[in-house]
Amino acid sequence: MIRIAVMVSGHGRGSNLQAIIDACADGRIDGRVGVVVGTNAESPAMDRARDNGIPAVEVRPKAFDSDAQYASRLLQVFAEHNIDLVCLAGYMRILPSDVLAAYRWRVMNIHPALLPLFCGKGMYGEHVHQAAIDYGVKVSGCTVHFVDEEYDTGPIILQRVVPVEEGDTAVTLAARVLVEEHKAYPQAIQLFAQSRLKVEGRIVRVVVSN
Ligand code: GRF
């Protein structure tokens, strides 16, 4: 049974958080969400945490003088809640290097496109889906990956694909991708919980469970 921290940003809606909570509750993830860490206590995602009886801890990056101080507060919260895995779900920043070093290959993110496409700083929300439509790709999807020191570049754990359909808008494509996000994130977390993910360079091998 692993203990998971979910991190969300200011206006986080929290649908992936809810998918993770639900998957823990019905046994698809052998784990529990031990804490939700948000940059703003008032976001819908933080409400969802409270509604589910999960501690919602506000940690505002701007309240700290340095990245090192921000990192040490985050690590303190993770330690207090015995966290094994950190899941970013609508968290829009690069995590401080001290956190990544302490939790190397124990921090995941979900991106609403097939990496390495349509990613990087500023590529979030509907910008991602509009870019996919404007480029004319025929499929898109989502990617769960381990987090490294840059945006969206860490080793890929798994991807799920959806068609891009005639007449799609960023809104309709986002909705189709989101359905797959809610399957992909729990699947990736469960592979981690079963110790089945081995990172070799930038390749993630999924080992057969015994
Ligand atoms: C999702 O689209 C996810 O891919 C991206 O941020 C969004 C978060 O949505 N990283 P929600 O708050 O989980 O509903």
PDB file of C-alpha atoms and ligand atoms in Angstrom:
ATOM      1  CA  MET A   1       0.000   0.000   0.000  1.00  0.00           C
ATOM      2  CA  ILE A   2       1.710   3.214  -1.147  1.00  0.00           C
ATOM      3  CA  ARG A   3       0.997   6.695   0.136  1.00  0.00           C
ATOM      4  CA  ILE A   4       0.495   9.313  -2.547  1.00  0.00           C
ATOM      5  CA  ALA A   5       0.769  13.109  -2.483  1.00  0.00           C
ATOM      6  CA  VAL A   6      -1.125  14.897  -5.252  1.00  0.00           C
ATOM      7  CA  MET A   7       0.048  18.405  -6.181  1.00  0.00           C
ATOM      8  CA  VAL A   8      -2.227  20.951  -7.853  1.00  0.00           C
ATOM      9  CA  SER A   9      -1.892  24.587  -8.901  1.00  0.00           C
ATOM     10  CA  GLY A  10      -3.973  27.665  -8.208  1.00  0.00           C
ATOM     11  CA  HIS A  11      -7.140  26.983 -10.155  1.00  0.00           C
ATOM     12  CA  GLY A  12      -6.844  23.201 -10.189  1.00  0.00           C
ATOM     13  CA  ARG A  13     -10.132  21.545 -11.060  1.00  0.00           C
ATOM     14  CA  GLY A  14      -9.045  18.226  -9.581  1.00  0.00           C
ATOM     15  CA  SER A  15     -10.610  15.698 -11.936  1.00  0.00           C
ATOM     16  CA  ASN A  16      -7.417  13.624 -12.070  1.00  0.00           C
ATOM     17  CA  LEU A  17      -7.165  13.889  -8.287  1.00  0.00           C
ATOM     18  CA  GLN A  18     -10.695  12.499  -8.074  1.00  0.00           C
ATOM     19  CA  ALA A  19      -9.846   9.676 -10.498  1.00  0.00           C
ATOM     20  CA  ILE A  20      -6.871   8.730  -8.305  1.00  0.00           C
ATOM     21  CA  ILE A  21      -8.959   8.875  -5.119  1.00  0.00           C
ATOM     22  CA  ASP A  22     -11.652   6.697  -6.727  1.00  0.00           C
ATOM     23  CA  ALA A  23      -9.108   4.154  -7.979  1.00  0.00           C
ATOM     24  CA  CYS A  24      -7.611   3.897  -4.479  1.00  0.00           C
ATOM     25  CA  ALA A  25     -11.083   3.403  -3.011  1.00  0.00           C
ATOM     26  CA  ASP A  26     -12.094   0.596  -5.375  1.00  0.00           C
ATOM     27  CA  GLY A  27      -8.750  -1.225  -5.316  1.00  0.00           C
ATOM     28  CA  ARG A  28      -7.437  -0.378  -8.784  1.00  0.00           C
ATOM     29  CA  ILE A  29      -4.581   1.374  -6.964  1.00  0.00           C
ATOM     30  CA  ASP A  30      -3.014  -0.358  -3.996  1.00  0.00           C
ATOM     31  CA  GLY A  31      -2.534   2.959  -2.239  1.00  0.00           C
ATOM     32  CA  ARG A  32      -4.039   5.976  -0.534  1.00  0.00           C
ATOM     33  CA  VAL A  33      -3.876   9.706  -1.201  1.00  0.00           C
ATOM     34  CA  GLY A  34      -2.234  10.892   2.012  1.00  0.00           C
ATOM     35  CA  VAL A  35      -2.162  14.609   1.265  1.00  0.00           C
ATOM     36  CA  VAL A  36      -3.054  17.107  -1.443  1.00  0.00           C
ATOM     37  CA  VAL A  37      -0.629  20.008  -1.752  1.00  0.00           C
ATOM     38  CA  GLY A  38      -1.893  23.094  -3.546  1.00  0.00           C
ATOM     39  CA  THR A  39      -0.506  26.527  -4.294  1.00  0.00           C
ATOM     40  CA  ASN A  40      -3.888  27.992  -3.313  1.00  0.00           C
ATOM     41  CA  ALA A  41      -6.123  26.645  -0.539  1.00  0.00           C
ATOM     42  CA  GLU A  42      -9.280  27.859  -2.296  1.00  0.00           C
ATOM     43  CA  SER A  43      -9.053  25.886  -5.549  1.00  0.00           C
ATOM     44  CA  PRO A  44     -11.741  23.377  -6.551  1.00  0.00           C
ATOM     45  CA  ALA A  45      -9.121  20.611  -6.291  1.00  0.00           C
ATOM     46  CA  MET A  46      -8.413  21.501  -2.650  1.00  0.00           C
ATOM     47  CA  ASP A  47     -12.177  21.455  -1.976  1.00  0.00           C
ATOM     48  CA  ARG A  48     -12.296  17.979  -3.452  1.00  0.00           C
ATOM     49  CA  ALA A  49      -9.504  16.860  -1.109  1.00  0.00           C
ATOM     50  CA  ARG A  50     -11.380  18.192   1.926  1.00  0.00           C
ATOM     51  CA  ASP A  51     -14.654  16.643   0.708  1.00  0.00           C
ATOM     52  CA  ASN A  52     -12.866  13.281   0.612  1.00  0.00           C
ATOM     53  CA  GLY A  53     -11.396  13.694   4.087  1.00  0.00           C
ATOM     54  CA  ILE A  54      -7.863  14.140   2.771  1.00  0.00           C
ATOM     55  CA  PRO A  55      -5.587  16.817   4.289  1.00  0.00           C
ATOM     56  CA  ALA A  56      -5.322  19.788   1.896  1.00  0.00           C
ATOM     57  CA  VAL A  57      -2.109  21.677   2.590  1.00  0.00           C
ATOM     58  CA  GLU A  58      -1.462  25.038   0.989  1.00  0.00           C
ATOM     59  CA  VAL A  59       2.176  25.691   0.092  1.00  0.00           C
ATOM     60  CA  ARG A  60       2.571  28.935  -1.826  1.00  0.00           C
ATOM     61  CA  PRO A  61       5.856  29.024  -3.769  1.00  0.00           C
ATOM     62  CA  LYS A  62       5.838  32.817  -3.671  1.00  0.00           C
ATOM     63  CA  ALA A  63       5.832  32.794   0.133  1.00  0.00           C
ATOM     64  CA  PHE A  64       9.442  31.533   0.144  1.00  0.00           C
ATOM     65  CA  ASP A  65      12.625  33.502  -0.435  1.00  0.00           C
ATOM     66  CA  SER A  66      14.296  30.708  -2.347  1.00  0.00           C
ATOM     67  CA  ASP A  67      13.648  27.466  -4.174  1.00  0.00           C
ATOM     68  CA  ALA A  68      15.562  25.666  -1.440  1.00  0.00           C
ATOM     69  CA  GLN A  69      13.146  26.928   1.218  1.00  0.00           C
ATOM     70  CA  TYR A  70      10.138  26.005  -0.898  1.00  0.00           C
ATOM     71  CA  ALA A  71      11.668  22.561  -1.412  1.00  0.00           C
ATOM     72  CA  SER A  72      12.299  22.041   2.257  1.00  0.00           C
ATOM     73  CA  ARG A  73       8.676  22.868   3.133  1.00  0.00           C
ATOM     74  CA  LEU A  74       7.423  20.438   0.478  1.00  0.00           C
ATOM     75  CA  LEU A  75       9.743  17.704   1.734  1.00  0.00           C
ATOM     76  CA  GLN A  76       8.565  18.364   5.283  1.00  0.00           C
ATOM     77  CA  VAL A  77       4.914  17.920   4.234  1.00  0.00           C
ATOM     78  CA  PHE A  78       5.757  14.725   2.318  1.00  0.00           C
ATOM     79  CA  ALA A  79       7.657  13.356   5.328  1.00  0.00           C
ATOM     80  CA  GLU A  80       4.816  14.206   7.735  1.00  0.00           C
ATOM     81  CA  HIS A  81       2.452  12.170   5.565  1.00  0.00           C
ATOM     82  CA  ASN A  82       4.898   9.308   4.824  1.00  0.00           C
ATOM     83  CA  ILE A  83       4.676   9.911   1.096  1.00  0.00           C
ATOM     84  CA  ASP A  84       6.089   7.322  -1.326  1.00  0.00           C
ATOM     85  CA  LEU A  85       4.951   8.868  -4.619  1.00  0.00           C
ATOM     86  CA  VAL A  86       4.188  12.441  -5.695  1.00  0.00           C
ATOM     87  CA  CYS A  87       1.639  12.882  -8.511  1.00  0.00           C
ATOM     88  CA  LEU A  88       1.397  16.235 -10.270  1.00  0.00           C
ATOM     89  CA  ALA A  89      -2.145  16.811 -11.511  1.00  0.00           C
ATOM     90  CA  GLY A  90      -2.490  20.271 -12.965  1.00  0.00           C
ATOM     91  CA  TYR A  91       0.596  21.567 -11.144  1.00  0.00           C
ATOM     92  CA  MET A  92       2.064  24.149 -13.509  1.00  0.00           C
ATOM     93  CA  ARG A  93       5.609  24.662 -12.235  1.00  0.00           C
ATOM     94  CA  ILE A  94       9.005  23.009 -12.343  1.00  0.00           C
ATOM     95  CA  LEU A  95       9.575  21.325  -8.984  1.00  0.00           C
ATOM     96  CA  PRO A  96      12.675  22.480  -7.069  1.00  0.00           C
ATOM     97  CA  SER A  97      15.693  20.281  -7.770  1.00  0.00           C
ATOM     98  CA  ASP A  98      15.990  19.316  -4.087  1.00  0.00           C
ATOM     99  CA  VAL A  99      12.538  17.713  -4.233  1.00  0.00           C
ATOM    100  CA  LEU A 100      13.346  15.885  -7.454  1.00  0.00           C
ATOM    101  CA  ALA A 101      16.643  14.654  -6.023  1.00  0.00           C
ATOM    102  CA  ALA A 102      14.953  13.374  -2.856  1.00  0.00           C
ATOM    103  CA  TYR A 103      12.138  11.736  -4.859  1.00  0.00           C
ATOM    104  CA  ARG A 104      14.060  10.674  -7.991  1.00  0.00           C
ATOM    105  CA  TRP A 105      11.686   8.676 -10.252  1.00  0.00           C
ATOM    106  CA  ARG A 106       9.037   8.943  -7.554  1.00  0.00           C
ATOM    107  CA  VAL A 107       7.345  12.014  -9.066  1.00  0.00           C
ATOM    108  CA  MET A 108       4.865  11.572 -11.930  1.00  0.00           C
ATOM    109  CA  ASN A 109       2.998  14.027 -14.137  1.00  0.00           C
ATOM    110  CA  ILE A 110       0.205  13.694 -16.675  1.00  0.00           C
ATOM    111  CA  HIS A 111       0.267  15.713 -19.884  1.00  0.00           C
ATOM    112  CA  PRO A 112      -2.756  15.946 -22.203  1.00  0.00           C
ATOM    113  CA  ALA A 113      -0.883  15.134 -25.437  1.00  0.00           C
ATOM    114  CA  LEU A 114       1.333  12.407 -26.843  1.00  0.00           C
ATOM    115  CA  LEU A 115       4.797  13.498 -25.721  1.00  0.00           C
ATOM    116  CA  PRO A 116       7.118  14.768 -27.071  1.00  0.00           C
ATOM    117  CA  LEU A 117       4.455  16.696 -29.012  1.00  0.00           C
ATOM    118  CA  PHE A 118       2.678  19.864 -27.883  1.00  0.00           C
ATOM    119  CA  CYS A 119       4.526  20.344 -24.630  1.00  0.00           C
ATOM    120  CA  GLY A 120       6.814  22.681 -22.729  1.00  0.00           C
ATOM    121  CA  LYS A 121       6.290  25.925 -20.870  1.00  0.00           C
ATOM    122  CA  GLY A 122       2.942  27.556 -21.656  1.00  0.00           C
ATOM    123  CA  MET A 123       1.565  24.344 -23.166  1.00  0.00           C
ATOM    124  CA  TYR A 124      -1.252  23.562 -20.808  1.00  0.00           C
ATOM    125  CA  GLY A 125      -5.033  23.278 -20.925  1.00  0.00           C
ATOM    126  CA  GLU A 126      -6.694  24.214 -24.178  1.00  0.00           C
ATOM    127  CA  HIS A 127      -3.438  25.552 -25.682  1.00  0.00           C
ATOM    128  CA  VAL A 128      -2.289  21.954 -26.027  1.00  0.00           C
ATOM    129  CA  HIS A 129      -5.427  20.774 -27.807  1.00  0.00           C
ATOM    130  CA  GLN A 130      -5.612  23.848 -30.055  1.00  0.00           C
ATOM    131  CA  ALA A 131      -1.996  23.240 -31.103  1.00  0.00           C
ATOM    132  CA  ALA A 132      -2.822  19.609 -31.939  1.00  0.00           C
ATOM    133  CA  ILE A 133      -5.848  20.661 -34.016  1.00  0.00           C
ATOM    134  CA  ASP A 134      -3.936  23.452 -35.777  1.00  0.00           C
ATOM    135  CA  TYR A 135      -1.121  21.048 -36.661  1.00  0.00           C
ATOM    136  CA  GLY A 136      -3.602  18.622 -38.160  1.00  0.00           C
ATOM    137  CA  VAL A 137      -2.655  15.488 -36.245  1.00  0.00           C
ATOM    138  CA  LYS A 138      -5.139  12.634 -36.603  1.00  0.00           C
ATOM    139  CA  VAL A 139      -4.591  11.202 -33.141  1.00  0.00           C
ATOM    140  CA  SER A 140      -3.790  12.755 -29.800  1.00  0.00           C
ATOM    141  CA  GLY A 141      -3.933  11.442 -26.263  1.00  0.00           C
ATOM    142  CA  CYS A 142      -2.239  11.684 -22.917  1.00  0.00           C
ATOM    143  CA  THR A 143       1.098  10.746 -21.402  1.00  0.00           C
ATOM    144  CA  VAL A 144       2.035   9.811 -17.861  1.00  0.00           C
ATOM    145  CA  HIS A 145       5.746  10.345 -17.281  1.00  0.00           C
ATOM    146  CA  PHE A 146       8.282  10.632 -14.516  1.00  0.00           C
ATOM    147  CA  VAL A 147       9.266  14.202 -13.789  1.00  0.00           C
ATOM    148  CA  ASP A 148      12.745  15.598 -14.286  1.00  0.00           C
ATOM    149  CA  GLU A 149      14.113  19.134 -14.130  1.00  0.00           C
ATOM    150  CA  GLU A 150      12.367  20.395 -17.303  1.00  0.00           C
ATOM    151  CA  TYR A 151       8.801  20.648 -18.549  1.00  0.00           C
ATOM    152  CA  ASP A 152       7.414  17.372 -19.906  1.00  0.00           C
ATOM    153  CA  THR A 153      10.771  15.739 -20.746  1.00  0.00           C
ATOM    154  CA  GLY A 154      11.018  12.896 -18.213  1.00  0.00           C
ATOM    155  CA  PRO A 155      10.831   9.157 -19.014  1.00  0.00           C
ATOM    156  CA  ILE A 156       7.447   8.069 -20.373  1.00  0.00           C
ATOM    157  CA  ILE A 157       5.494   5.502 -18.351  1.00  0.00           C
ATOM    158  CA  LEU A 158       2.429   5.062 -20.521  1.00  0.00           C
ATOM    159  CA  GLN A 159       0.333   6.762 -23.157  1.00  0.00           C
ATOM    160  CA  ARG A 160      -3.284   6.442 -24.270  1.00  0.00           C
ATOM    161  CA  VAL A 161      -4.501   7.536 -27.686  1.00  0.00           C
ATOM    162  CA  VAL A 162      -7.725   9.145 -28.963  1.00  0.00           C
ATOM    163  CA  PRO A 163      -8.761  10.091 -32.510  1.00  0.00           C
ATOM    164  CA  VAL A 164      -8.909  13.741 -33.536  1.00  0.00           C
ATOM    165  CA  GLU A 165     -12.231  14.080 -35.308  1.00  0.00           C
ATOM    166  CA  GLU A 166     -13.480  16.379 -38.053  1.00  0.00           C
ATOM    167  CA  GLY A 167     -14.891  19.512 -36.468  1.00  0.00           C
ATOM    168  CA  ASP A 168     -13.127  19.018 -33.124  1.00  0.00           C
ATOM    169  CA  THR A 169     -12.488  22.122 -31.062  1.00  0.00           C
ATOM    170  CA  ALA A 170      -9.988  22.408 -28.234  1.00  0.00           C
ATOM    171  CA  VAL A 171     -12.922  21.848 -25.883  1.00  0.00           C
ATOM    172  CA  THR A 172     -14.233  18.657 -27.509  1.00  0.00           C
ATOM    173  CA  LEU A 173     -10.748  17.195 -27.939  1.00  0.00           C
ATOM    174  CA  ALA A 174      -9.842  18.045 -24.325  1.00  0.00           C
ATOM    175  CA  ALA A 175     -12.947  16.229 -23.103  1.00  0.00           C
ATOM    176  CA  ARG A 176     -12.090  13.103 -25.141  1.00  0.00           C
ATOM    177  CA  VAL A 177      -8.506  13.112 -23.867  1.00  0.00           C
ATOM    178  CA  LEU A 178      -9.605  13.688 -20.266  1.00  0.00           C
ATOM    179  CA  VAL A 179     -11.567  10.419 -20.251  1.00  0.00           C
ATOM    180  CA  GLU A 180      -8.307   8.622 -21.083  1.00  0.00           C
ATOM    181  CA  GLU A 181      -6.328  10.635 -18.505  1.00  0.00           C
ATOM    182  CA  HIS A 182      -8.604   9.300 -15.820  1.00  0.00           C
ATOM    183  CA  LYS A 183      -7.696   5.734 -16.883  1.00  0.00           C
ATOM    184  CA  ALA A 184      -4.008   6.342 -17.577  1.00  0.00           C
ATOM    185  CA  TYR A 185      -3.023   7.963 -14.288  1.00  0.00           C
ATOM    186  CA  PRO A 186      -4.420   5.197 -12.059  1.00  0.00           C
ATOM    187  CA  GLN A 187      -2.833   2.554 -14.325  1.00  0.00           C
ATOM    188  CA  ALA A 188       0.592   4.192 -14.081  1.00  0.00           C
ATOM    189  CA  ILE A 189       0.303   4.636 -10.318  1.00  0.00           C
ATOM    190  CA  GLN A 190      -0.677   0.998  -9.856  1.00  0.00           C
ATOM    191  CA  LEU A 191       2.375  -0.125 -11.861  1.00  0.00           C
ATOM    192  CA  PHE A 192       4.483   1.964  -9.489  1.00  0.00           C
ATOM    193  CA  ALA A 193       2.673   0.543  -6.458  1.00  0.00           C
ATOM    194  CA  GLN A 194       3.502  -2.956  -7.695  1.00  0.00           C
ATOM    195  CA  SER A 195       7.194  -1.978  -8.127  1.00  0.00           C
ATOM    196  CA  ARG A 196       6.911  -2.800 -11.821  1.00  0.00           C
ATOM    197  CA  LEU A 197       8.495   0.366 -13.240  1.00  0.00           C
ATOM    198  CA  LYS A 198      12.251   0.300 -13.901  1.00  0.00           C
ATOM    199  CA  VAL A 199      13.883   3.417 -15.306  1.00  0.00           C
ATOM    200  CA  GLU A 200      16.865   2.744 -17.591  1.00  0.00           C
ATOM    201  CA  GLY A 201      18.137   6.011 -19.053  1.00  0.00           C
ATOM    202  CA  ARG A 202      15.017   7.553 -20.501  1.00  0.00           C
ATOM    203  CA  ILE A 203      13.310   4.225 -21.069  1.00  0.00           C
ATOM    204  CA  VAL A 204      10.783   2.972 -18.532  1.00  0.00           C
ATOM    205  CA  ARG A 205      10.520  -0.808 -18.546  1.00  0.00           C
ATOM    206  CA  VAL A 206       7.329  -2.368 -17.230  1.00  0.00           C
ATOM    207  CA  VAL A 207       8.327  -5.621 -15.609  1.00  0.00           C
ATOM    208  CA  VAL A 208       5.931  -8.556 -15.448  1.00  0.00           C
ATOM    209  CA  SER A 209       4.461  -8.948 -11.995  1.00  0.00           C
ATOM    210  CA  ASN A 210       5.135 -12.175 -10.126  1.00  0.00           C
TER     211      ASN A 210
HETATM  212  C1  GRF B   1      -5.116  17.800 -17.068  1.00  0.00           C
HETATM  213  O1  GRF B   1      -5.536  18.012 -18.372  1.00  0.00           O
HETATM  214  C2  GRF B   1      -3.703  17.298 -17.047  1.00  0.00           C
HETATM  215  O2  GRF B   1      -3.376  16.575 -18.187  1.00  0.00           O
HETATM  216  C3  GRF B   1      -2.900  18.550 -16.984  1.00  0.00           C
HETATM  217  O3  GRF B   1      -3.643  19.433 -16.188  1.00  0.00           O
HETATM  218  C4  GRF B   1      -5.017  19.091 -16.263  1.00  0.00           C
HETATM  219  C5  GRF B   1      -5.515  18.925 -14.869  1.00  0.00           C
HETATM  220  O4  GRF B   1      -6.901  18.715 -14.850  1.00  0.00           O
HETATM  221  N1  GRF B   1      -1.578  18.299 -16.484  1.00  0.00           N
HETATM  222  P1  GRF B   1      -7.622  18.308 -13.520  1.00  0.00           P
HETATM  223  O5  GRF B   1      -7.352  19.415 -12.502  1.00  0.00           O
HETATM  224  O6  GRF B   1      -7.035  17.009 -13.064  1.00  0.00           O
HETATM  225  O7  GRF B   1      -9.068  18.187 -13.836  1.00  0.00           O
END
